[in-house]
mmCIF file of C-alpha atoms in Angstrom:
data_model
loop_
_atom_site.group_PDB
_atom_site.id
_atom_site.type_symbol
_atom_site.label_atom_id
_atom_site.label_comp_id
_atom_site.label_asym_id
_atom_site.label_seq_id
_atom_site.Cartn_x
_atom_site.Cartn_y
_atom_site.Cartn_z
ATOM 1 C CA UNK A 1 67.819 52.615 12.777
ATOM 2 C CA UNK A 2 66.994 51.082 16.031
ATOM 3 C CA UNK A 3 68.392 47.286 16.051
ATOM 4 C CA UNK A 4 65.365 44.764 15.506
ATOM 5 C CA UNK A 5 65.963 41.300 17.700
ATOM 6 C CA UNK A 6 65.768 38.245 15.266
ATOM 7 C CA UNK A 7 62.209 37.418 16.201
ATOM 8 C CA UNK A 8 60.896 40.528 14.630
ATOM 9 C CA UNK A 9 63.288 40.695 11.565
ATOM 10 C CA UNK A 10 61.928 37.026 10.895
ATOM 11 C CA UNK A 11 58.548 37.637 11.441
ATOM 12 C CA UNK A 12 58.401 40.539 8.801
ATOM 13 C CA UNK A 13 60.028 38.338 6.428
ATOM 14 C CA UNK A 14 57.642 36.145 5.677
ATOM 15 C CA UNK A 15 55.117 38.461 4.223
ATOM 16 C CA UNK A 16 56.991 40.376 1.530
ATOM 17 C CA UNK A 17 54.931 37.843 -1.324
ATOM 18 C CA UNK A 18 54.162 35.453 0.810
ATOM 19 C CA UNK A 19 57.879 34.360 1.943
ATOM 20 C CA UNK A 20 60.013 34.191 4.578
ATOM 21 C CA UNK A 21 59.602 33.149 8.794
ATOM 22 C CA UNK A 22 60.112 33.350 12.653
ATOM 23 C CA UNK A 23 61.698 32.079 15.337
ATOM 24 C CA UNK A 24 58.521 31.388 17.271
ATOM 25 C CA UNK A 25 60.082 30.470 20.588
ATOM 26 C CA UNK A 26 61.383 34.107 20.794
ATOM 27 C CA UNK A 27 59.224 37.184 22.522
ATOM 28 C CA UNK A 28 59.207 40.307 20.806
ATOM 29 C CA UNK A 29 61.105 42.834 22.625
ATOM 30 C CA UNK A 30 60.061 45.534 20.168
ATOM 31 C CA UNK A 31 56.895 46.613 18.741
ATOM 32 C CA UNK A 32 57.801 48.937 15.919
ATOM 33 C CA UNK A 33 57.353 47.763 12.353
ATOM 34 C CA UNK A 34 60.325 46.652 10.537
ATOM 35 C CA UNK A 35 59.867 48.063 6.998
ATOM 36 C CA UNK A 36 60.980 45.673 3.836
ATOM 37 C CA UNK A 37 61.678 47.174 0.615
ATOM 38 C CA UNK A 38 60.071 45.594 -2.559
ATOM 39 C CA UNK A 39 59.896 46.400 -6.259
ATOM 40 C CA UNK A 40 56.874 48.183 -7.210
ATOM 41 C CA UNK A 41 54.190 45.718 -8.606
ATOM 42 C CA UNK A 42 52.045 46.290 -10.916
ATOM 43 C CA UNK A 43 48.470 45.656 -10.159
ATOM 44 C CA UNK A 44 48.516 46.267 -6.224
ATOM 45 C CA UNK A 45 49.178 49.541 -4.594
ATOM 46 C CA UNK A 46 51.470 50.478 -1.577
ATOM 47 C CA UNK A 47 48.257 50.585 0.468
ATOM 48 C CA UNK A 48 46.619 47.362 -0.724
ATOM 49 C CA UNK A 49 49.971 45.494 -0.832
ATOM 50 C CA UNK A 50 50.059 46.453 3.269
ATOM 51 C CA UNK A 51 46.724 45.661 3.270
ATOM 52 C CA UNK A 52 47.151 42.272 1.865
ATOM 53 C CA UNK A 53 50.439 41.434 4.008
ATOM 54 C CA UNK A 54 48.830 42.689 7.100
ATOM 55 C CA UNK A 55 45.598 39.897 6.958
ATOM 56 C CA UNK A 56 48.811 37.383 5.707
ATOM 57 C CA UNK A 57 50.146 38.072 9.399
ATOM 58 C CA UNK A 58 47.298 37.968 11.548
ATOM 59 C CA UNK A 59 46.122 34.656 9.682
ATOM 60 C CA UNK A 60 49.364 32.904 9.810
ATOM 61 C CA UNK A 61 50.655 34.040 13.235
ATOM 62 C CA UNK A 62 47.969 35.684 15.317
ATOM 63 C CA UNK A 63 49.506 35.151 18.596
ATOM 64 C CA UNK A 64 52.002 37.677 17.265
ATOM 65 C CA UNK A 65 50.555 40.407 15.464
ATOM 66 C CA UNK A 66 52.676 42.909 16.713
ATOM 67 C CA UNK A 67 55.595 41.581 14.679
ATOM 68 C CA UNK A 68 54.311 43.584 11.728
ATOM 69 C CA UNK A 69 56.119 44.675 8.864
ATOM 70 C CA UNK A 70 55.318 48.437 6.588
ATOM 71 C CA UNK A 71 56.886 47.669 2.724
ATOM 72 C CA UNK A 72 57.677 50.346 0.894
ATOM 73 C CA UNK A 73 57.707 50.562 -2.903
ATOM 74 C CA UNK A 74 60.952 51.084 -5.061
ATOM 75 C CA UNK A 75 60.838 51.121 -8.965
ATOM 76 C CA UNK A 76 64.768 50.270 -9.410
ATOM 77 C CA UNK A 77 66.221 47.710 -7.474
ATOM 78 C CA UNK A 78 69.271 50.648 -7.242
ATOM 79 C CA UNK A 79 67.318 53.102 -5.878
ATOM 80 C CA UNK A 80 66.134 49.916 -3.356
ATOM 81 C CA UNK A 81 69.767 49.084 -2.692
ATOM 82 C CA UNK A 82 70.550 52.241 -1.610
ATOM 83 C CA UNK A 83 67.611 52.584 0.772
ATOM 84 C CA UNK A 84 68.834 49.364 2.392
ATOM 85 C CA UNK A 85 72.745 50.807 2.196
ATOM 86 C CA UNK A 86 71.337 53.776 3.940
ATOM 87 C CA UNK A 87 69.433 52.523 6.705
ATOM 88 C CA UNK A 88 65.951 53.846 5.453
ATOM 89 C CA UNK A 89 64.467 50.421 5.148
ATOM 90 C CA UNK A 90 65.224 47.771 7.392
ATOM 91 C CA UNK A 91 65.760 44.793 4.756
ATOM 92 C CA UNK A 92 64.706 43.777 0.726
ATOM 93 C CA UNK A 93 62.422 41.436 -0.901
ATOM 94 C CA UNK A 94 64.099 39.884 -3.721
ATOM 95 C CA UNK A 95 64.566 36.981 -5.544
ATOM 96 C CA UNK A 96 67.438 34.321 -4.742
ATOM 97 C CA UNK A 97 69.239 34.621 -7.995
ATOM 98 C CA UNK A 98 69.386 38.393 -7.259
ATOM 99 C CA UNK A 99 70.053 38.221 -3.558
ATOM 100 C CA UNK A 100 73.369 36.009 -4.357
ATOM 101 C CA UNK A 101 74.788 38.464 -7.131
ATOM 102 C CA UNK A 102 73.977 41.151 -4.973
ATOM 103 C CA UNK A 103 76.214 39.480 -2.007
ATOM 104 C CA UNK A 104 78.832 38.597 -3.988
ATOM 105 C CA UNK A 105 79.401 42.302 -4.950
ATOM 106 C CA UNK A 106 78.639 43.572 -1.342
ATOM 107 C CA UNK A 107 80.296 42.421 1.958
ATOM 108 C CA UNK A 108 78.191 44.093 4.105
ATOM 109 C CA UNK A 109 74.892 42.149 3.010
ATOM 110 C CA UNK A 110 73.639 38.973 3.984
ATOM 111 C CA UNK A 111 70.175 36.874 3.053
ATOM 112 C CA UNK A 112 68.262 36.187 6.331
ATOM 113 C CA UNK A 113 67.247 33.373 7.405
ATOM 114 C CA UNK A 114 63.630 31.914 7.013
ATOM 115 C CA UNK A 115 61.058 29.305 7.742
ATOM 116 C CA UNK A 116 58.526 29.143 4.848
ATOM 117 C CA UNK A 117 60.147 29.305 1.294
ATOM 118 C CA UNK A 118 57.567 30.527 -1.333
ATOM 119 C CA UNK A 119 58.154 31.063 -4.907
ATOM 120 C CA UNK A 120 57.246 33.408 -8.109
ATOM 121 C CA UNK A 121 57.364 32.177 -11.316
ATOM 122 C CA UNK A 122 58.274 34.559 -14.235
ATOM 123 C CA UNK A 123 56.192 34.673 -17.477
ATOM 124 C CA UNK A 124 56.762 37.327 -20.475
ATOM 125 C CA UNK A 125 53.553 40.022 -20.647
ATOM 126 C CA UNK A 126 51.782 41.178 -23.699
ATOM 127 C CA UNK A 127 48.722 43.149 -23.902
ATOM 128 C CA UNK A 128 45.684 41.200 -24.024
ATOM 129 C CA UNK A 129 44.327 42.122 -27.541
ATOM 130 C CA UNK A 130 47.737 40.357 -28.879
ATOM 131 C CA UNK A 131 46.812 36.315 -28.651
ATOM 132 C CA UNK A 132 48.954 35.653 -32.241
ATOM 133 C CA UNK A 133 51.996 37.176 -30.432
ATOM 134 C CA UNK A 134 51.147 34.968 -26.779
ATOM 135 C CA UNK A 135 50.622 32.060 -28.956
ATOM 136 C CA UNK A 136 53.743 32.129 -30.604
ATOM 137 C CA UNK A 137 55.359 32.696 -27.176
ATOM 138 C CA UNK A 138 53.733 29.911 -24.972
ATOM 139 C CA UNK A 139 54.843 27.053 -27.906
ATOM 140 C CA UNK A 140 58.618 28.732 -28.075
ATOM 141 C CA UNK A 141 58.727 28.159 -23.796
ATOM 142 C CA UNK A 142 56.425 24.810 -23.765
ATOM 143 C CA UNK A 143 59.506 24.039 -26.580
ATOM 144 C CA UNK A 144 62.349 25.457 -24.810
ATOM 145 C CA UNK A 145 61.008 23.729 -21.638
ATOM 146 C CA UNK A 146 60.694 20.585 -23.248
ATOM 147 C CA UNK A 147 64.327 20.332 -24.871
ATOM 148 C CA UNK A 148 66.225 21.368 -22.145
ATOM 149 C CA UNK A 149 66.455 24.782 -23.505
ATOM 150 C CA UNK A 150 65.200 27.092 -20.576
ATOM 151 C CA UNK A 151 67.098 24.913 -18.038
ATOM 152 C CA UNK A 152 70.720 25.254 -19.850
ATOM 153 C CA UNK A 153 70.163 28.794 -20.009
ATOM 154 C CA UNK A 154 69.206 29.441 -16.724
ATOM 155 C CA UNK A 155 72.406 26.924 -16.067
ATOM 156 C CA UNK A 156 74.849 28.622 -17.766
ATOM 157 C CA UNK A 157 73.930 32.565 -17.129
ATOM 158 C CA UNK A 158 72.203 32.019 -13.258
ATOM 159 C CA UNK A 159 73.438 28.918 -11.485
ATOM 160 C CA UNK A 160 76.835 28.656 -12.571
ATOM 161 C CA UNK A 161 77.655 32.691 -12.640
ATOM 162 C CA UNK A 162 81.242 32.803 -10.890
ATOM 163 C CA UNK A 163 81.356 34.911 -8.116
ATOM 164 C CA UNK A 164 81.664 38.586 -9.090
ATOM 165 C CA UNK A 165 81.328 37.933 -12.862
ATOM 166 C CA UNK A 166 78.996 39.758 -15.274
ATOM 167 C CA UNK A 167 77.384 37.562 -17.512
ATOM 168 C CA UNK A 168 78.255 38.304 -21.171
ATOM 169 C CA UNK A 169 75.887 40.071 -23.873
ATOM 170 C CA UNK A 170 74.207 37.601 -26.285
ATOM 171 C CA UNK A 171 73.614 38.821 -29.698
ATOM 172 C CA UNK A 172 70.211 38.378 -30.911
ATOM 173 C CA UNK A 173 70.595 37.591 -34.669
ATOM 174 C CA UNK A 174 68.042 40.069 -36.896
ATOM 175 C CA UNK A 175 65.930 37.807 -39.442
ATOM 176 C CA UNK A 176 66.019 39.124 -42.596
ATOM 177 C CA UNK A 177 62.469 40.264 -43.656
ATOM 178 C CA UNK A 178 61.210 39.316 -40.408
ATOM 179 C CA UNK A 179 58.467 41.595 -38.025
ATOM 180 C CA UNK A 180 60.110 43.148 -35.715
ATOM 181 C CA UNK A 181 58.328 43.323 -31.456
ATOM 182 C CA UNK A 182 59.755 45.427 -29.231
ATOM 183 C CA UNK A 183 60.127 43.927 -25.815
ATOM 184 C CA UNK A 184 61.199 45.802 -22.650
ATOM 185 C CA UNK A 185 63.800 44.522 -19.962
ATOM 186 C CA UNK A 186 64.462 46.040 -16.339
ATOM 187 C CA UNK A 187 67.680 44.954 -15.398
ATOM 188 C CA UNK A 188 66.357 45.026 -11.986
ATOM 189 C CA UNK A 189 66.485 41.655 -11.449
ATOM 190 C CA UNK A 190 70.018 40.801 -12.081
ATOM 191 C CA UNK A 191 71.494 38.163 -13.218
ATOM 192 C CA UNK A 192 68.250 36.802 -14.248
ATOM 193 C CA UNK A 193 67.045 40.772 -16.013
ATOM 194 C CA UNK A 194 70.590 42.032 -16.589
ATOM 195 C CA UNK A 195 71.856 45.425 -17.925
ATOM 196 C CA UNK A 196 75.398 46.244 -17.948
ATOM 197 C CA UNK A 197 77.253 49.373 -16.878
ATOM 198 C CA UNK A 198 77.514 50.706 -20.198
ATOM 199 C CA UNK A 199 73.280 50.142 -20.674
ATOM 200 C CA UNK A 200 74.190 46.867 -23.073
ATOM 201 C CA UNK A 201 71.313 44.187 -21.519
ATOM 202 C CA UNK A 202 73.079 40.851 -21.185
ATOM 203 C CA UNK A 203 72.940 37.590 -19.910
ATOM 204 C CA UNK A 204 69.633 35.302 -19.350
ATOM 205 C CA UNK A 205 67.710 37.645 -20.697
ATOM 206 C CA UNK A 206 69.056 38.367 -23.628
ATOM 207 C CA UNK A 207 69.743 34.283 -23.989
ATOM 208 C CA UNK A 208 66.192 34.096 -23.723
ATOM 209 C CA UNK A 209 65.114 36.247 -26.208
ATOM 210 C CA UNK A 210 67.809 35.290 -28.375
ATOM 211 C CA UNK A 211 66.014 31.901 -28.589
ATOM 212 C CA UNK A 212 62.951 32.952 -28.650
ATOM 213 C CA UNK A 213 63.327 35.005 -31.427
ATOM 214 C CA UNK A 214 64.730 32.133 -33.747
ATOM 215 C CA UNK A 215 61.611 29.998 -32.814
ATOM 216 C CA UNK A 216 59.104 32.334 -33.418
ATOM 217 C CA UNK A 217 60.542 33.766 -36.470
ATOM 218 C CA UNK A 218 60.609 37.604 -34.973
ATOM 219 C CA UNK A 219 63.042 40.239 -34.632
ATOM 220 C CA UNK A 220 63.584 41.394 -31.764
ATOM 221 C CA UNK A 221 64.351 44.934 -30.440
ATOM 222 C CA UNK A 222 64.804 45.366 -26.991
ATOM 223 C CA UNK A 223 63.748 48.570 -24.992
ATOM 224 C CA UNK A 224 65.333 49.307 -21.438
ATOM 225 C CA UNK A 225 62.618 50.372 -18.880
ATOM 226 C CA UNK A 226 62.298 50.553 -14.720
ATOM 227 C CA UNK A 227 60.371 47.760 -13.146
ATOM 228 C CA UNK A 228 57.690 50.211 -12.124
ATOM 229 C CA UNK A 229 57.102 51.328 -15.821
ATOM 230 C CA UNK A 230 56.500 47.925 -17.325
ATOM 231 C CA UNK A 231 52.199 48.393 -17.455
ATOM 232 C CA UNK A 232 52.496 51.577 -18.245
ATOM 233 C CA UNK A 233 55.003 50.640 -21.698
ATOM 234 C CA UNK A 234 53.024 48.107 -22.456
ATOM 235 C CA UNK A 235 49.783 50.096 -22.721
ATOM 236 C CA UNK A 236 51.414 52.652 -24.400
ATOM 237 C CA UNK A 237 52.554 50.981 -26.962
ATOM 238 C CA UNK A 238 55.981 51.624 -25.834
ATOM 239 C CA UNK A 239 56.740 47.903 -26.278
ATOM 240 C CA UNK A 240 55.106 44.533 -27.499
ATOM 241 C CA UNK A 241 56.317 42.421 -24.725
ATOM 242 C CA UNK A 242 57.415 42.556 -21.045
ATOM 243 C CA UNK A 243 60.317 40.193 -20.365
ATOM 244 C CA UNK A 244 58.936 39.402 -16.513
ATOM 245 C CA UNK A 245 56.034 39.832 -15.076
ATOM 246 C CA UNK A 246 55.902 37.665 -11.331
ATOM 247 C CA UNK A 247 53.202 35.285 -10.848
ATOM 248 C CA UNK A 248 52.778 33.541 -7.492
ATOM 249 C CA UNK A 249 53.134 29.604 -7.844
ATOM 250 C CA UNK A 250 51.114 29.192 -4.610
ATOM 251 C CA UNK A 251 47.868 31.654 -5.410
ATOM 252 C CA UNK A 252 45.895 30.667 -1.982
ATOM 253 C CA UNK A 253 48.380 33.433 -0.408
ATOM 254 C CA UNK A 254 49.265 36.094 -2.793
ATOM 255 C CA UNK A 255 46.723 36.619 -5.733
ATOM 256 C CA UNK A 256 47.482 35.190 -8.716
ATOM 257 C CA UNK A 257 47.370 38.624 -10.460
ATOM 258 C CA UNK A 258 49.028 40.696 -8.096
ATOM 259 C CA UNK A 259 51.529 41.664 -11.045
ATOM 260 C CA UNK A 260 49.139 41.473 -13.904
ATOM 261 C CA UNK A 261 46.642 44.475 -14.362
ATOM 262 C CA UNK A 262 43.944 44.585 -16.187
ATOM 263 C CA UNK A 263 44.187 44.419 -19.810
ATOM 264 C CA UNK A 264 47.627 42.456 -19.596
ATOM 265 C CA UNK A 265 47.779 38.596 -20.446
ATOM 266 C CA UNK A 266 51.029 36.677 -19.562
ATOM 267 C CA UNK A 267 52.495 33.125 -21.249
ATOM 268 C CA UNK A 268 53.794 30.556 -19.966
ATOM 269 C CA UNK A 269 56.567 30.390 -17.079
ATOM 270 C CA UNK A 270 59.675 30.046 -18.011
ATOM 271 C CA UNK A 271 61.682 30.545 -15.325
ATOM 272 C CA UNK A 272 60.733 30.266 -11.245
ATOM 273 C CA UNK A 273 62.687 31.345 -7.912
ATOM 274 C CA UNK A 274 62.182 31.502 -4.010
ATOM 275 C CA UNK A 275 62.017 34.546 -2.293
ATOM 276 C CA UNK A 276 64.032 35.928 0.312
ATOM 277 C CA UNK A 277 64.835 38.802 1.967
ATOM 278 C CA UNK A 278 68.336 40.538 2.638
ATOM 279 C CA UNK A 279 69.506 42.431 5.121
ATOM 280 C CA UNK A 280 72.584 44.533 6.739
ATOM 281 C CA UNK A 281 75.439 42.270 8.629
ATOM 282 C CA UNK A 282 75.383 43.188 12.314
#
């Protein structure tokens, strides 16, 4: 791919969600559009997403429209990993939990630098029909946040993750006599929506749910599924619960329900992280 100076690899990263910046002293030398990878979301299209990044730019730089960015759409962050590895994308839109595991396993990566930190905060979706199910999820987090719970967890399986270790599978105890919901995880998103090697899902998640499932008195059973699939479980039945869906914390950029389609209700946050974008070393 044809080397981008900083100005424009900057530029393009602040409009993957609403994140990222520019060195604004430097000219573009180059007018072609730097393309940024990004997991599929739910309730925006390719097109609109462009669409929607593209009035971002003008409206927060419009001296320098030209710096422009084209994202592409990937439904596993592998099959986004390798586009990057490969040269067909110019950089990824991830989250900074991910973008540090996924440094610490590859030398060749590096998070770029930015201006304008935004975040996404991560709620579990259920259909909309299901309000018994939501309610019994929004009191387990409002709990969870409350006690410490969430922030241990996220602690102990995000924060304090040594370098190059996989977090470790936590059992979710089955309640005897208790329902049983179904809830779908990506591992996408490690360490934050882990699956291991051998397809075993592990770590926050699975700490998460763990909890969660004691407080609310379910079983659960959890279903593996790609980050583009998670609507389309949901609304087939496929599964009671997503374990993410992203909502923007600051909605005056990104809509609020850019991740949430239409007949899809989501809890409570439980967890939130910036966004950044990673790139190649030069």
């Amino acid at each position: 791919m044809k080397k981008k100076f900083l100005a424009v690899i900057c530029a393009a990263a602040l409009f993957m969600t609403g994140c990222g910046g520019g060195d604004t002293s430097t000219p573009a030398q180059d007018n072609s559009k730097t393309t940024v990878g990004v997991i599929t979301h739910l309730n925006a299209s390719e097109t609109e997403y462009n669409d929607l990044m593209q009035k971002l730019e003008k409206s927060y730089r419009p001296s320098k429209a030209n710096l422009s960015a084209e994202y592409k759409y990937f439904d596993k962050m592998n099959d986004l990993q390798l586009a990057l590895d490969s040269e067909q994308i110019d950089m990824l839109g991830t989250y900074q939990n991910v973008a540090n595991y996924m440094i610490q396993r590859a030398d060749n990566k590096e998070i770029l630098p930015s201006e304008k930190i935004l975040s996404d905060s991560f709620c579990f979706a259920v259909r909309s029909g299901d309000t018994m199910l939501k309610d019994d999820l929004d009191r387990a987090i409002k709990a969870m946040a409350t006690d410490g719970t969430l922030a241990n967890l996220s602690k102990q399986y995000i924060v304090e993750l040594k370098d190059g270790a996989e977090p470790p599978i936590v059992p979710i105890t089955q309640i005897e006599g208790a329902e049983t919901i179904k809830v779908a995880v990506t591992g996408d998103l490690p360490p934050f929506d882990m699956i291991l090697a051998d397809g075993s899902p592990a770590g926050f998640s699975t700490a998460v749910l763990a909890e969660v499932s004691r407080r609310i008195n379910k079983n659960i059973e959890l279903i593996s599924v790609d980050s583009g699939a998670r609507a389309e479980i949901l609304s087939s039945k496929g599964a009671d619960v997503v374990f993410w869906v992203a909502v923007p914390k600051d909605s005056t950029l990104i809509p609020a329900n850019i991740d949430q389609p239409e007949g899809i209700s989501v809890t409570e946050p439980y967890y939130h992280d910036n966004i950044v974008h990673v790139g190649l070393k030069k």
